[in-house]
Amino acid sequence: MDQTFEIFASAPPGLEPYLLAEVQEAGFGTPVQVPGGVTFQGGWAEVARANRELRGAGRVLARFAAFRVMHLAQLDKRARKLDWAALLRVDVPVRVEVTCRNSKIYHDRAARQRVETAIAETVGAPVLKEASEEALRIMVRIEDDLAVFSVDTSGEPLHRRGYKQQVGKAPMRETLASLFLRACGYDGTETVVDPMCGSGTFVIEAAEIAAGLAPGRARGFAFEKLALDLPATSLGERRAVAQRFYGSDRDDGAIRSSLANAERAGVGDLCSFTRAAVSDLVRPEGPPGLVMVNPPYGARIGNRKLLFALYGSLGAVLKDRFGGWRLGMVTSDGGLAKATGLALTAGPPVSFGGLQVKLYQAQI
Protein backbone atom coordinates (compact mmCIF):
# COMPACT_ATOMS: atom_id res chain seq x y z
CA MET A 1 0.00 0.00 0.00
CA ASP A 2 1.25 3.47 -0.88
CA GLN A 3 3.16 5.26 1.84
CA THR A 4 1.69 8.57 0.69
CA PHE A 5 -2.03 8.79 0.15
CA GLU A 6 -5.01 11.09 0.60
CA ILE A 7 -6.09 11.82 4.17
CA PHE A 8 -9.56 13.21 4.93
CA ALA A 9 -10.36 15.18 8.07
CA SER A 10 -14.09 15.77 8.62
CA ALA A 11 -15.79 19.01 9.67
CA PRO A 12 -19.46 20.01 9.93
CA PRO A 13 -20.69 21.49 6.62
CA GLY A 14 -20.30 25.27 6.88
CA LEU A 15 -17.13 25.13 8.98
CA GLU A 16 -14.75 23.59 6.41
CA PRO A 17 -12.84 26.88 5.79
CA TYR A 18 -11.78 27.03 9.44
CA LEU A 19 -10.54 23.44 9.46
CA LEU A 20 -8.68 24.19 6.21
CA ALA A 21 -6.94 27.11 7.94
CA GLU A 22 -5.95 24.85 10.83
CA VAL A 23 -4.63 22.13 8.51
CA GLN A 24 -2.58 24.75 6.64
CA GLU A 25 -1.17 26.16 9.89
CA ALA A 26 -0.21 22.64 11.00
CA GLY A 27 1.88 22.21 7.85
CA PHE A 28 0.14 19.22 6.26
CA GLY A 29 0.77 18.69 2.55
CA THR A 30 -1.46 20.19 -0.19
CA PRO A 31 -4.66 20.72 1.83
CA VAL A 32 -7.89 21.14 -0.16
CA GLN A 33 -11.31 22.14 1.17
CA VAL A 34 -14.03 19.68 0.14
CA PRO A 35 -17.68 19.27 1.21
CA GLY A 36 -17.68 17.97 4.79
CA GLY A 37 -14.00 18.46 5.50
CA VAL A 38 -10.47 18.85 4.19
CA THR A 39 -8.18 16.50 2.27
CA PHE A 40 -4.38 16.55 2.38
CA GLN A 41 -1.51 14.27 1.40
CA GLY A 42 0.63 12.25 3.76
CA GLY A 43 1.50 8.86 5.18
CA TRP A 44 0.79 7.04 8.44
CA ALA A 45 2.91 9.44 10.50
CA GLU A 46 0.74 12.33 9.25
CA VAL A 47 -2.40 10.30 10.06
CA ALA A 48 -1.21 9.90 13.65
CA ARG A 49 -0.29 13.59 13.94
CA ALA A 50 -3.63 14.72 12.50
CA ASN A 51 -5.56 12.65 15.04
CA ARG A 52 -3.52 13.96 17.96
CA GLU A 53 -3.15 17.61 16.92
CA LEU A 54 -6.10 18.82 14.82
CA ARG A 55 -8.59 20.48 17.17
CA GLY A 56 -11.39 20.95 14.63
CA ALA A 57 -11.44 17.53 12.90
CA GLY A 58 -14.32 15.20 13.77
CA ARG A 59 -12.46 12.13 12.56
CA VAL A 60 -9.56 11.27 10.24
CA LEU A 61 -9.84 8.77 7.37
CA ALA A 62 -6.82 7.32 5.56
CA ARG A 63 -7.68 6.64 1.90
CA PHE A 64 -5.02 4.00 1.44
CA ALA A 65 -6.02 2.48 -1.93
CA ALA A 66 -8.09 3.22 -5.03
CA PHE A 67 -8.72 1.38 -8.32
CA ARG A 68 -11.29 1.07 -11.12
CA VAL A 69 -13.83 -1.77 -10.93
CA MET A 70 -16.49 -2.72 -13.46
CA HIS A 71 -17.84 -5.93 -11.92
CA LEU A 72 -17.76 -7.96 -8.70
CA ALA A 73 -15.17 -10.49 -9.93
CA GLN A 74 -12.79 -7.64 -10.63
CA LEU A 75 -13.40 -6.17 -7.17
CA ASP A 76 -12.76 -9.59 -5.64
CA LYS A 77 -9.48 -10.05 -7.52
CA ARG A 78 -8.10 -6.56 -6.88
CA ALA A 79 -9.17 -6.49 -3.21
CA ARG A 80 -7.18 -9.70 -2.63
CA LYS A 81 -4.07 -8.08 -4.12
CA LEU A 82 -4.06 -5.33 -1.50
CA ASP A 83 -1.40 -5.84 1.19
CA TRP A 84 -3.88 -6.31 4.03
CA ALA A 85 -1.20 -7.90 6.23
CA ALA A 86 0.70 -4.60 6.22
CA LEU A 87 -2.40 -2.82 7.55
CA LEU A 88 -4.46 -5.23 9.69
CA ARG A 89 -3.65 -7.44 12.65
CA VAL A 90 -5.04 -10.95 13.10
CA ASP A 91 -6.14 -10.14 16.67
CA VAL A 92 -8.18 -6.99 15.86
CA PRO A 93 -11.71 -7.41 14.44
CA VAL A 94 -12.72 -5.51 11.31
CA ARG A 95 -16.05 -4.21 10.05
CA VAL A 96 -16.47 -3.41 6.36
CA GLU A 97 -18.89 -0.72 5.12
CA VAL A 98 -19.56 -0.25 1.39
CA THR A 99 -21.51 2.40 -0.52
CA CYS A 100 -22.10 2.35 -4.29
CA ARG A 101 -23.14 5.31 -6.45
CA ASN A 102 -23.40 5.73 -10.22
CA SER A 103 -21.40 2.54 -10.80
CA LYS A 104 -21.76 -0.76 -12.64
CA ILE A 105 -21.37 -2.40 -9.23
CA TYR A 106 -24.55 -1.25 -7.53
CA HIS A 107 -25.16 -3.94 -4.89
CA ASP A 108 -23.62 -2.71 -1.61
CA ARG A 109 -24.03 -6.01 0.22
CA ALA A 110 -22.50 -8.14 -2.54
CA ALA A 111 -19.53 -5.76 -2.79
CA ARG A 112 -19.09 -5.82 0.98
CA GLN A 113 -19.02 -9.64 0.98
CA ARG A 114 -16.20 -9.63 -1.60
CA VAL A 115 -14.05 -7.28 0.51
CA GLU A 116 -14.84 -9.16 3.75
CA THR A 117 -13.79 -12.44 2.12
CA ALA A 118 -10.59 -10.89 0.78
CA ILE A 119 -9.64 -9.71 4.29
CA ALA A 120 -10.61 -12.96 6.01
CA GLU A 121 -8.73 -15.16 3.53
CA THR A 122 -5.58 -13.05 3.07
CA VAL A 123 -4.82 -11.78 6.58
CA GLY A 124 -7.20 -13.79 8.79
CA ALA A 125 -8.54 -10.85 10.81
CA PRO A 126 -11.99 -11.55 12.30
CA VAL A 127 -14.71 -9.81 10.28
CA LEU A 128 -17.77 -8.56 12.19
CA LYS A 129 -21.19 -8.10 10.59
CA GLU A 130 -22.48 -5.75 13.28
CA ALA A 131 -21.07 -2.41 14.45
CA SER A 132 -18.69 -2.70 17.41
CA GLU A 133 -16.49 -0.22 19.27
CA GLU A 134 -13.71 -2.82 19.19
CA ALA A 135 -13.69 -3.17 15.41
CA LEU A 136 -11.64 -1.19 12.91
CA ARG A 137 -13.84 0.32 10.21
CA ILE A 138 -12.80 -0.29 6.61
CA MET A 139 -14.92 1.87 4.30
CA VAL A 140 -15.21 1.34 0.56
CA ARG A 141 -16.87 3.95 -1.65
CA ILE A 142 -17.54 2.87 -5.23
CA GLU A 143 -18.49 5.97 -7.21
CA ASP A 144 -18.35 6.32 -11.00
CA ASP A 145 -16.69 2.86 -11.07
CA LEU A 146 -13.81 4.00 -8.84
CA ALA A 147 -13.39 2.04 -5.61
CA VAL A 148 -11.73 4.05 -2.82
CA PHE A 149 -10.64 2.13 0.30
CA SER A 150 -10.40 4.03 3.60
CA VAL A 151 -9.78 3.13 7.21
CA ASP A 152 -11.26 5.17 10.06
CA THR A 153 -8.09 5.95 12.00
CA SER A 154 -9.82 7.83 14.85
CA GLY A 155 -12.21 5.30 16.36
CA GLU A 156 -14.20 7.31 18.88
CA PRO A 157 -15.11 10.74 17.46
CA LEU A 158 -12.31 13.21 18.05
CA HIS A 159 -14.46 15.61 20.09
CA ARG A 160 -14.14 13.07 22.91
CA ARG A 161 -10.88 14.46 24.23
CA GLY A 162 -10.88 12.21 27.28
CA TYR A 163 -11.46 14.72 30.06
CA LYS A 164 -15.11 15.84 29.83
CA GLN A 165 -16.80 13.19 31.95
CA GLN A 166 -19.50 15.51 33.24
CA VAL A 167 -21.77 17.28 30.74
CA GLY A 168 -24.95 19.29 30.95
CA LYS A 169 -27.87 19.34 28.55
CA ALA A 170 -27.04 19.68 24.82
CA PRO A 171 -23.27 20.09 25.36
CA MET A 172 -21.14 21.84 22.75
CA ARG A 173 -18.69 19.45 21.08
CA GLU A 174 -15.05 20.38 21.60
CA THR A 175 -14.31 20.17 17.86
CA LEU A 176 -17.16 22.58 17.11
CA ALA A 177 -16.08 24.90 19.91
CA SER A 178 -12.59 25.00 18.44
CA LEU A 179 -13.84 25.89 14.96
CA PHE A 180 -16.25 28.54 16.28
CA LEU A 181 -13.43 30.11 18.32
CA ARG A 182 -11.24 30.18 15.20
CA ALA A 183 -14.11 31.70 13.19
CA CYS A 184 -14.17 34.53 15.77
CA GLY A 185 -10.48 35.19 15.22
CA TYR A 186 -9.34 33.68 18.51
CA ASP A 187 -5.65 32.74 18.38
CA GLY A 188 -4.89 31.96 22.02
CA THR A 189 -3.63 35.40 23.02
CA GLU A 190 -6.73 37.01 24.58
CA THR A 191 -9.14 36.50 27.45
CA VAL A 192 -12.31 34.49 26.76
CA VAL A 193 -15.51 34.82 28.80
CA ASP A 194 -18.55 32.49 28.57
CA PRO A 195 -21.52 33.72 30.65
CA MET A 196 -23.58 30.54 30.03
CA CYS A 197 -20.74 28.04 30.21
CA GLY A 198 -22.60 24.75 30.75
CA SER A 199 -19.90 22.09 31.15
CA GLY A 200 -17.17 24.61 30.30
CA THR A 201 -16.35 23.59 26.74
CA PHE A 202 -15.59 27.03 25.23
CA VAL A 203 -13.57 28.15 28.25
CA ILE A 204 -11.52 24.95 28.50
CA GLU A 205 -10.93 24.77 24.74
CA ALA A 206 -9.73 28.38 24.68
CA ALA A 207 -7.36 27.71 27.62
CA GLU A 208 -5.96 24.59 25.93
CA ILE A 209 -5.33 26.53 22.71
CA ALA A 210 -3.52 29.25 24.67
CA ALA A 211 -1.40 26.65 26.50
CA GLY A 212 -0.57 24.76 23.28
CA LEU A 213 -1.96 21.48 24.60
CA ALA A 214 -2.62 18.85 21.92
CA PRO A 215 -6.31 17.87 21.91
CA GLY A 216 -5.57 14.15 21.58
CA ARG A 217 -3.03 13.94 24.39
CA ALA A 218 -5.26 11.96 26.78
CA ARG A 219 -6.99 9.35 24.57
CA GLY A 220 -6.41 6.42 22.27
CA PHE A 221 -7.08 6.08 18.53
CA ALA A 222 -8.05 3.37 16.08
CA PHE A 223 -4.75 3.71 14.18
CA GLU A 224 -3.02 2.27 17.26
CA LYS A 225 -4.76 -1.04 16.44
CA LEU A 226 -3.28 -1.20 12.92
CA ALA A 227 -0.27 -3.34 12.00
CA LEU A 228 1.94 -0.27 11.83
CA ASP A 229 5.19 0.55 13.57
CA LEU A 230 4.78 4.28 14.15
CA PRO A 231 7.28 6.35 16.14
CA ALA A 232 5.91 8.02 19.24
CA THR A 233 4.77 11.58 18.60
CA SER A 234 6.06 14.34 20.86
CA LEU A 235 3.09 16.44 21.97
CA GLY A 236 5.27 19.32 23.17
CA GLU A 237 5.42 21.23 26.41
CA ARG A 238 2.68 23.38 27.88
CA ARG A 239 3.21 27.06 27.11
CA ALA A 240 3.09 29.78 29.76
CA VAL A 241 -0.18 31.71 29.57
CA ALA A 242 -0.58 35.31 30.71
CA GLN A 243 -4.36 35.64 30.59
CA ARG A 244 -7.18 33.74 32.31
CA PHE A 245 -10.46 32.28 31.09
CA TYR A 246 -13.82 32.83 32.73
CA GLY A 247 -17.05 30.86 32.76
CA SER A 248 -20.24 31.50 34.66
CA ASP A 249 -23.64 29.82 34.79
CA ARG A 250 -26.69 30.11 37.02
CA ASP A 251 -26.65 26.33 37.59
CA ASP A 252 -24.56 24.93 40.46
CA GLY A 253 -24.19 21.58 38.73
CA ALA A 254 -22.77 23.23 35.60
CA ILE A 255 -20.13 25.03 37.65
CA ARG A 256 -19.11 21.83 39.45
CA SER A 257 -18.86 20.01 36.10
CA SER A 258 -16.83 22.80 34.53
CA LEU A 259 -14.37 22.90 37.43
CA ALA A 260 -13.88 19.12 37.35
CA ASN A 261 -13.51 19.06 33.55
CA ALA A 262 -10.95 21.89 33.59
CA GLU A 263 -8.89 20.09 36.25
CA ARG A 264 -8.92 16.85 34.23
CA ALA A 265 -7.88 18.79 31.13
CA GLY A 266 -4.90 20.23 33.00
CA VAL A 267 -6.03 23.86 32.71
CA GLY A 268 -7.79 24.29 36.04
CA ASP A 269 -5.22 26.91 37.06
CA LEU A 270 -6.09 29.04 34.01
CA CYS A 271 -9.88 28.93 34.37
CA SER A 272 -12.32 30.53 36.80
CA PHE A 273 -15.92 29.32 37.05
CA THR A 274 -18.52 31.08 39.18
CA ARG A 275 -22.24 30.69 39.75
CA ALA A 276 -23.88 33.86 38.42
CA ALA A 277 -26.81 35.06 36.36
CA VAL A 278 -26.11 36.87 33.09
CA SER A 279 -27.18 40.14 34.71
CA ASP A 280 -24.33 39.76 37.23
CA LEU A 281 -21.62 39.26 34.59
CA VAL A 282 -18.38 41.07 35.50
CA ARG A 283 -15.87 42.33 32.96
CA PRO A 284 -12.41 40.95 33.74
CA GLU A 285 -9.54 43.38 34.20
CA GLY A 286 -7.15 43.80 31.32
CA PRO A 287 -7.50 44.42 27.58
CA PRO A 288 -10.69 43.52 25.66
CA GLY A 289 -11.16 39.92 24.62
CA LEU A 290 -13.85 37.59 23.33
CA VAL A 291 -17.24 36.76 24.85
CA MET A 292 -18.11 33.30 23.48
CA VAL A 293 -21.53 31.86 24.31
CA ASN A 294 -23.92 29.09 23.30
CA PRO A 295 -27.20 30.18 24.94
CA PRO A 296 -30.30 27.98 25.13
CA TYR A 297 -32.41 28.29 21.95
CA GLY A 298 -35.74 26.89 23.09
CA ALA A 299 -35.59 24.03 20.57
CA ARG A 300 -34.58 21.51 23.22
CA ILE A 301 -33.86 23.55 26.33
CA GLY A 302 -36.00 26.33 27.73
CA ASN A 303 -39.23 28.04 26.76
CA ARG A 304 -38.63 30.25 23.70
CA LYS A 305 -40.88 33.07 24.93
CA LEU A 306 -38.96 33.33 28.18
CA LEU A 307 -35.63 33.31 26.33
CA PHE A 308 -36.20 36.71 24.70
CA ALA A 309 -35.60 38.32 28.09
CA LEU A 310 -32.39 36.29 28.56
CA TYR A 311 -30.97 37.35 25.17
CA GLY A 312 -32.06 40.95 25.82
CA SER A 313 -30.30 40.90 29.19
CA LEU A 314 -27.14 39.49 27.59
CA GLY A 315 -27.09 42.27 25.00
CA ALA A 316 -27.70 44.99 27.60
CA VAL A 317 -24.94 43.73 29.92
CA LEU A 318 -22.44 43.47 27.08
CA LYS A 319 -23.20 47.00 25.83
CA ASP A 320 -22.96 48.36 29.39
CA ARG A 321 -19.80 46.57 30.59
CA PHE A 322 -17.93 45.04 27.64
CA GLY A 323 -17.26 47.93 25.27
CA GLY A 324 -14.38 47.10 22.91
CA TRP A 325 -14.87 43.33 23.27
CA ARG A 326 -16.08 40.94 20.53
CA LEU A 327 -19.03 38.59 20.79
CA GLY A 328 -19.36 35.13 19.27
CA MET A 329 -22.80 33.59 19.86
CA VAL A 330 -24.07 30.23 18.62
CA THR A 331 -27.84 29.85 18.30
CA SER A 332 -30.43 28.28 16.01
CA ASP A 333 -32.91 31.14 16.41
CA GLY A 334 -32.33 34.38 14.52
CA GLY A 335 -35.21 36.06 16.35
CA LEU A 336 -33.59 35.40 19.71
CA ALA A 337 -30.21 36.59 18.41
CA LYS A 338 -31.82 39.85 17.27
CA ALA A 339 -33.22 40.34 20.79
CA THR A 340 -29.68 41.11 22.02
CA GLY A 341 -29.99 44.49 20.30
CA LEU A 342 -26.41 44.15 18.99
CA ALA A 343 -25.30 44.71 15.38
CA LEU A 344 -24.80 41.05 14.50
CA THR A 345 -23.38 39.34 11.43
CA ALA A 346 -24.43 35.72 10.83
CA GLY A 347 -22.28 32.88 9.53
CA PRO A 348 -23.49 29.95 7.40
CA PRO A 349 -25.85 27.35 8.90
CA VAL A 350 -24.04 24.51 10.68
CA SER A 351 -25.57 21.17 11.70
CA PHE A 352 -25.29 20.61 15.45
CA GLY A 353 -27.25 17.93 17.30
CA GLY A 354 -29.97 17.70 14.64
CA LEU A 355 -30.40 21.50 14.51
CA GLN A 356 -29.15 24.16 12.12
CA VAL A 357 -27.22 26.73 14.16
CA LYS A 358 -25.37 29.87 13.10
CA LEU A 359 -22.46 31.76 14.58
CA TYR A 360 -23.45 35.38 15.18
CA GLN A 361 -20.65 37.88 15.71
CA ALA A 362 -20.57 41.49 16.88
CA GLN A 363 -18.06 44.15 17.84
CA ILE A 364 -19.42 45.47 21.12
Coordinates of C-alpha atoms in Angstrom, one line a residue:
M1 CA 0.0 0.0 0.0
D2 CA 1.3 3.5 -0.9
Q3 CA 3.2 5.3 1.8
T4 CA 1.7 8.6 0.7
F5 CA -2.0 8.8 0.2
E6 CA -5.0 11.1 0.6
I7 CA -6.1 11.8 4.2
F8 CA -9.6 13.2 4.9
A9 CA -10.4 15.2 8.1
S10 CA -14.1 15.8 8.6
A11 CA -15.8 19.0 9.7
P12 CA -19.5 20.0 9.9
P13 CA -20.7 21.5 6.6
G14 CA -20.3 25.3 6.9
L15 CA -17.1 25.1 9.0
E16 CA -14.7 23.6 6.4
P17 CA -12.8 26.9 5.8
Y18 CA -11.8 27.0 9.4
L19 CA -10.5 23.4 9.5
L20 CA -8.7 24.2 6.2
A21 CA -6.9 27.1 7.9
E22 CA -6.0 24.9 10.8
V23 CA -4.6 22.1 8.5
Q24 CA -2.6 24.7 6.6
E25 CA -1.2 26.2 9.9
A26 CA -0.2 22.6 11.0
G27 CA 1.9 22.2 7.9
F28 CA 0.1 19.2 6.3
G29 CA 0.8 18.7 2.5
T30 CA -1.5 20.2 -0.2
P31 CA -4.7 20.7 1.8
V32 CA -7.9 21.1 -0.2
Q33 CA -11.3 22.1 1.2
V34 CA -14.0 19.7 0.1
P35 CA -17.7 19.3 1.2
G36 CA -17.7 18.0 4.8
G37 CA -14.0 18.5 5.5
V38 CA -10.5 18.9 4.2
T39 CA -8.2 16.5 2.3
F40 CA -4.4 16.5 2.4
Q41 CA -1.5 14.3 1.4
G42 CA 0.6 12.2 3.8
G43 CA 1.5 8.9 5.2
W44 CA 0.8 7.0 8.4
A45 CA 2.9 9.4 10.5
E46 CA 0.7 12.3 9.2
V47 CA -2.4 10.3 10.1
A48 CA -1.2 9.9 13.6
R49 CA -0.3 13.6 13.9
A50 CA -3.6 14.7 12.5
N51 CA -5.6 12.7 15.0
R52 CA -3.5 14.0 18.0
E53 CA -3.2 17.6 16.9
L54 CA -6.1 18.8 14.8
R55 CA -8.6 20.5 17.2
G56 CA -11.4 20.9 14.6
A57 CA -11.4 17.5 12.9
G58 CA -14.3 15.2 13.8
R59 CA -12.5 12.1 12.6
V60 CA -9.6 11.3 10.2
L61 CA -9.8 8.8 7.4
A62 CA -6.8 7.3 5.6
R63 CA -7.7 6.6 1.9
F64 CA -5.0 4.0 1.4
A65 CA -6.0 2.5 -1.9
A66 CA -8.1 3.2 -5.0
F67 CA -8.7 1.4 -8.3
R68 CA -11.3 1.1 -11.1
V69 CA -13.8 -1.8 -10.9
M70 CA -16.5 -2.7 -13.5
H71 CA -17.8 -5.9 -11.9
L72 CA -17.8 -8.0 -8.7
A73 CA -15.2 -10.5 -9.9
Q74 CA -12.8 -7.6 -10.6
L75 CA -13.4 -6.2 -7.2
D76 CA -12.8 -9.6 -5.6
K77 CA -9.5 -10.0 -7.5
R78 CA -8.1 -6.6 -6.9
A79 CA -9.2 -6.5 -3.2
R80 CA -7.2 -9.7 -2.6
K81 CA -4.1 -8.1 -4.1
L82 CA -4.1 -5.3 -1.5
D83 CA -1.4 -5.8 1.2
W84 CA -3.9 -6.3 4.0
A85 CA -1.2 -7.9 6.2
A86 CA 0.7 -4.6 6.2
L87 CA -2.4 -2.8 7.6
L88 CA -4.5 -5.2 9.7
R89 CA -3.6 -7.4 12.7
V90 CA -5.0 -11.0 13.1
D91 CA -6.1 -10.1 16.7
V92 CA -8.2 -7.0 15.9
P93 CA -11.7 -7.4 14.4
V94 CA -12.7 -5.5 11.3
R95 CA -16.0 -4.2 10.1
V96 CA -16.5 -3.4 6.4
E97 CA -18.9 -0.7 5.1
V98 CA -19.6 -0.2 1.4
T99 CA -21.5 2.4 -0.5
C100 CA -22.1 2.4 -4.3
R101 CA -23.1 5.3 -6.4
N102 CA -23.4 5.7 -10.2
S103 CA -21.4 2.5 -10.8
K104 CA -21.8 -0.8 -12.6
I105 CA -21.4 -2.4 -9.2
Y106 CA -24.6 -1.3 -7.5
H107 CA -25.2 -3.9 -4.9
D108 CA -23.6 -2.7 -1.6
R109 CA -24.0 -6.0 0.2
A110 CA -22.5 -8.1 -2.5
A111 CA -19.5 -5.8 -2.8
R112 CA -19.1 -5.8 1.0
Q113 CA -19.0 -9.6 1.0
R114 CA -16.2 -9.6 -1.6
V115 CA -14.1 -7.3 0.5
E116 CA -14.8 -9.2 3.7
T117 CA -13.8 -12.4 2.1
A118 CA -10.6 -10.9 0.8
I119 CA -9.6 -9.7 4.3
A120 CA -10.6 -13.0 6.0
E121 CA -8.7 -15.2 3.5
T122 CA -5.6 -13.1 3.1
V123 CA -4.8 -11.8 6.6
G124 CA -7.2 -13.8 8.8
A125 CA -8.5 -10.8 10.8
P126 CA -12.0 -11.6 12.3
V127 CA -14.7 -9.8 10.3
L128 CA -17.8 -8.6 12.2
K129 CA -21.2 -8.1 10.6
E130 CA -22.5 -5.7 13.3
A131 CA -21.1 -2.4 14.5
S132 CA -18.7 -2.7 17.4
E133 CA -16.5 -0.2 19.3
E134 CA -13.7 -2.8 19.2
A135 CA -13.7 -3.2 15.4
L136 CA -11.6 -1.2 12.9
R137 CA -13.8 0.3 10.2
I138 CA -12.8 -0.3 6.6
M139 CA -14.9 1.9 4.3
V140 CA -15.2 1.3 0.6
R141 CA -16.9 3.9 -1.6
I142 CA -17.5 2.9 -5.2
E143 CA -18.5 6.0 -7.2
D144 CA -18.4 6.3 -11.0
D145 CA -16.7 2.9 -11.1
L146 CA -13.8 4.0 -8.8
A147 CA -13.4 2.0 -5.6
V148 CA -11.7 4.0 -2.8
F149 CA -10.6 2.1 0.3
S150 CA -10.4 4.0 3.6
V151 CA -9.8 3.1 7.2
D152 CA -11.3 5.2 10.1
T153 CA -8.1 6.0 12.0
S154 CA -9.8 7.8 14.8
G155 CA -12.2 5.3 16.4
E156 CA -14.2 7.3 18.9
P157 CA -15.1 10.7 17.5
L158 CA -12.3 13.2 18.1
H159 CA -14.5 15.6 20.1
R160 CA -14.1 13.1 22.9
R161 CA -10.9 14.5 24.2
G162 CA -10.9 12.2 27.3
Y163 CA -11.5 14.7 30.1
K164 CA -15.1 15.8 29.8
Q165 CA -16.8 13.2 31.9
Q166 CA -19.5 15.5 33.2
V167 CA -21.8 17.3 30.7
G168 CA -25.0 19.3 31.0
K169 CA -27.9 19.3 28.5
A170 CA -27.0 19.7 24.8
P171 CA -23.3 20.1 25.4
M172 CA -21.1 21.8 22.7
R173 CA -18.7 19.5 21.1
E174 CA -15.1 20.4 21.6
T175 CA -14.3 20.2 17.9
L176 CA -17.2 22.6 17.1
A177 CA -16.1 24.9 19.9
S178 CA -12.6 25.0 18.4
L179 CA -13.8 25.9 15.0
F180 CA -16.3 28.5 16.3
L181 CA -13.4 30.1 18.3
R182 CA -11.2 30.2 15.2
A183 CA -14.1 31.7 13.2
C184 CA -14.2 34.5 15.8
G185 CA -10.5 35.2 15.2
Y186 CA -9.3 33.7 18.5
D187 CA -5.7 32.7 18.4
G188 CA -4.9 32.0 22.0
T189 CA -3.6 35.4 23.0
E190 CA -6.7 37.0 24.6
T191 CA -9.1 36.5 27.4
V192 CA -12.3 34.5 26.8
V193 CA -15.5 34.8 28.8
D194 CA -18.5 32.5 28.6
P195 CA -21.5 33.7 30.7
M196 CA -23.6 30.5 30.0
C197 CA -20.7 28.0 30.2
G198 CA -22.6 24.8 30.8
S199 CA -19.9 22.1 31.1
G200 CA -17.2 24.6 30.3
T201 CA -16.3 23.6 26.7
F202 CA -15.6 27.0 25.2
V203 CA -13.6 28.2 28.2
I204 CA -11.5 25.0 28.5
E205 CA -10.9 24.8 24.7
A206 CA -9.7 28.4 24.7
A207 CA -7.4 27.7 27.6
E208 CA -6.0 24.6 25.9
I209 CA -5.3 26.5 22.7
A210 CA -3.5 29.2 24.7
A211 CA -1.4 26.7 26.5
G212 CA -0.6 24.8 23.3
L213 CA -2.0 21.5 24.6
A214 CA -2.6 18.8 21.9
P215 CA -6.3 17.9 21.9
G216 CA -5.6 14.1 21.6
R217 CA -3.0 13.9 24.4
A218 CA -5.3 12.0 26.8
R219 CA -7.0 9.4 24.6
G220 CA -6.4 6.4 22.3
F221 CA -7.1 6.1 18.5
A222 CA -8.1 3.4 16.1
F223 CA -4.8 3.7 14.2
E224 CA -3.0 2.3 17.3
K225 CA -4.8 -1.0 16.4
L226 CA -3.3 -1.2 12.9
A227 CA -0.3 -3.3 12.0
L228 CA 1.9 -0.3 11.8
D229 CA 5.2 0.6 13.6
L230 CA 4.8 4.3 14.2
P231 CA 7.3 6.4 16.1
A232 CA 5.9 8.0 19.2
T233 CA 4.8 11.6 18.6
S234 CA 6.1 14.3 20.9
L235 CA 3.1 16.4 22.0
G236 CA 5.3 19.3 23.2
E237 CA 5.4 21.2 26.4
R238 CA 2.7 23.4 27.9
R239 CA 3.2 27.1 27.1
A240 CA 3.1 29.8 29.8
V241 CA -0.2 31.7 29.6
A242 CA -0.6 35.3 30.7
Q243 CA -4.4 35.6 30.6
R244 CA -7.2 33.7 32.3
F245 CA -10.5 32.3 31.1
Y246 CA -13.8 32.8 32.7
G247 CA -17.1 30.9 32.8
S248 CA -20.2 31.5 34.7
D249 CA -23.6 29.8 34.8
R250 CA -26.7 30.1 37.0
D251 CA -26.6 26.3 37.6
D252 CA -24.6 24.9 40.5
G253 CA -24.2 21.6 38.7
A254 CA -22.8 23.2 35.6
I255 CA -20.1 25.0 37.6
R256 CA -19.1 21.8 39.4
S257 CA -18.9 20.0 36.1
S258 CA -16.8 22.8 34.5
L259 CA -14.4 22.9 37.4
A260 CA -13.9 19.1 37.4
N261 CA -13.5 19.1 33.6
A262 CA -10.9 21.9 33.6
E263 CA -8.9 20.1 36.2
R264 CA -8.9 16.8 34.2
A265 CA -7.9 18.8 31.1
G266 CA -4.9 20.2 33.0
V267 CA -6.0 23.9 32.7
G268 CA -7.8 24.3 36.0
D269 CA -5.2 26.9 37.1
L270 CA -6.1 29.0 34.0
C271 CA -9.9 28.9 34.4
S272 CA -12.3 30.5 36.8
F273 CA -15.9 29.3 37.1
T274 CA -18.5 31.1 39.2
R275 CA -22.2 30.7 39.7
A276 CA -23.9 33.9 38.4
A277 CA -26.8 35.1 36.4
V278 CA -26.1 36.9 33.1
S279 CA -27.2 40.1 34.7
D280 CA -24.3 39.8 37.2
L281 CA -21.6 39.3 34.6
V282 CA -18.4 41.1 35.5
R283 CA -15.9 42.3 33.0
P284 CA -12.4 41.0 33.7
E285 CA -9.5 43.4 34.2
G286 CA -7.2 43.8 31.3
P287 CA -7.5 44.4 27.6
P288 CA -10.7 43.5 25.7
G289 CA -11.2 39.9 24.6
L290 CA -13.8 37.6 23.3
V291 CA -17.2 36.8 24.9
M292 CA -18.1 33.3 23.5
V293 CA -21.5 31.9 24.3
N294 CA -23.9 29.1 23.3
P295 CA -27.2 30.2 24.9
P296 CA -30.3 28.0 25.1
Y297 CA -32.4 28.3 21.9
G298 CA -35.7 26.9 23.1
A299 CA -35.6 24.0 20.6
R300 CA -34.6 21.5 23.2
I301 CA -33.9 23.6 26.3
G302 CA -36.0 26.3 27.7
N303 CA -39.2 28.0 26.8
R304 CA -38.6 30.3 23.7
K305 CA -40.9 33.1 24.9
L306 CA -39.0 33.3 28.2
L307 CA -35.6 33.3 26.3
F308 CA -36.2 36.7 24.7
A309 CA -35.6 38.3 28.1
L310 CA -32.4 36.3 28.6
Y311 CA -31.0 37.3 25.2
G312 CA -32.1 40.9 25.8
S313 CA -30.3 40.9 29.2
L314 CA -27.1 39.5 27.6
G315 CA -27.1 42.3 25.0
A316 CA -27.7 45.0 27.6
V317 CA -24.9 43.7 29.9
L318 CA -22.4 43.5 27.1
K319 CA -23.2 47.0 25.8
D320 CA -23.0 48.4 29.4
R321 CA -19.8 46.6 30.6
F322 CA -17.9 45.0 27.6
G323 CA -17.3 47.9 25.3
G324 CA -14.4 47.1 22.9
W325 CA -14.9 43.3 23.3
R326 CA -16.1 40.9 20.5
L327 CA -19.0 38.6 20.8
G328 CA -19.4 35.1 19.3
M329 CA -22.8 33.6 19.9
V330 CA -24.1 30.2 18.6
T331 CA -27.8 29.8 18.3
S332 CA -30.4 28.3 16.0
D333 CA -32.9 31.1 16.4
G334 CA -32.3 34.4 14.5
G335 CA -35.2 36.1 16.4
L336 CA -33.6 35.4 19.7
A337 CA -30.2 36.6 18.4
K338 CA -31.8 39.9 17.3
A339 CA -33.2 40.3 20.8
T340 CA -29.7 41.1 22.0
G341 CA -30.0 44.5 20.3
L342 CA -26.4 44.1 19.0
A343 CA -25.3 44.7 15.4
L344 CA -24.8 41.0 14.5
T345 CA -23.4 39.3 11.4
A346 CA -24.4 35.7 10.8
G347 CA -22.3 32.9 9.5
P348 CA -23.5 30.0 7.4
P349 CA -25.8 27.4 8.9
V350 CA -24.0 24.5 10.7
S351 CA -25.6 21.2 11.7
F352 CA -25.3 20.6 15.4
G353 CA -27.3 17.9 17.3
G354 CA -30.0 17.7 14.6
L355 CA -30.4 21.5 14.5
Q356 CA -29.2 24.2 12.1
V357 CA -27.2 26.7 14.2
K358 CA -25.4 29.9 13.1
L359 CA -22.5 31.8 14.6
Y360 CA -23.4 35.4 15.2
Q361 CA -20.6 37.9 15.7
A362 CA -20.6 41.5 16.9
Q363 CA -18.1 44.2 17.8
I364 CA -19.4 45.5 21.1

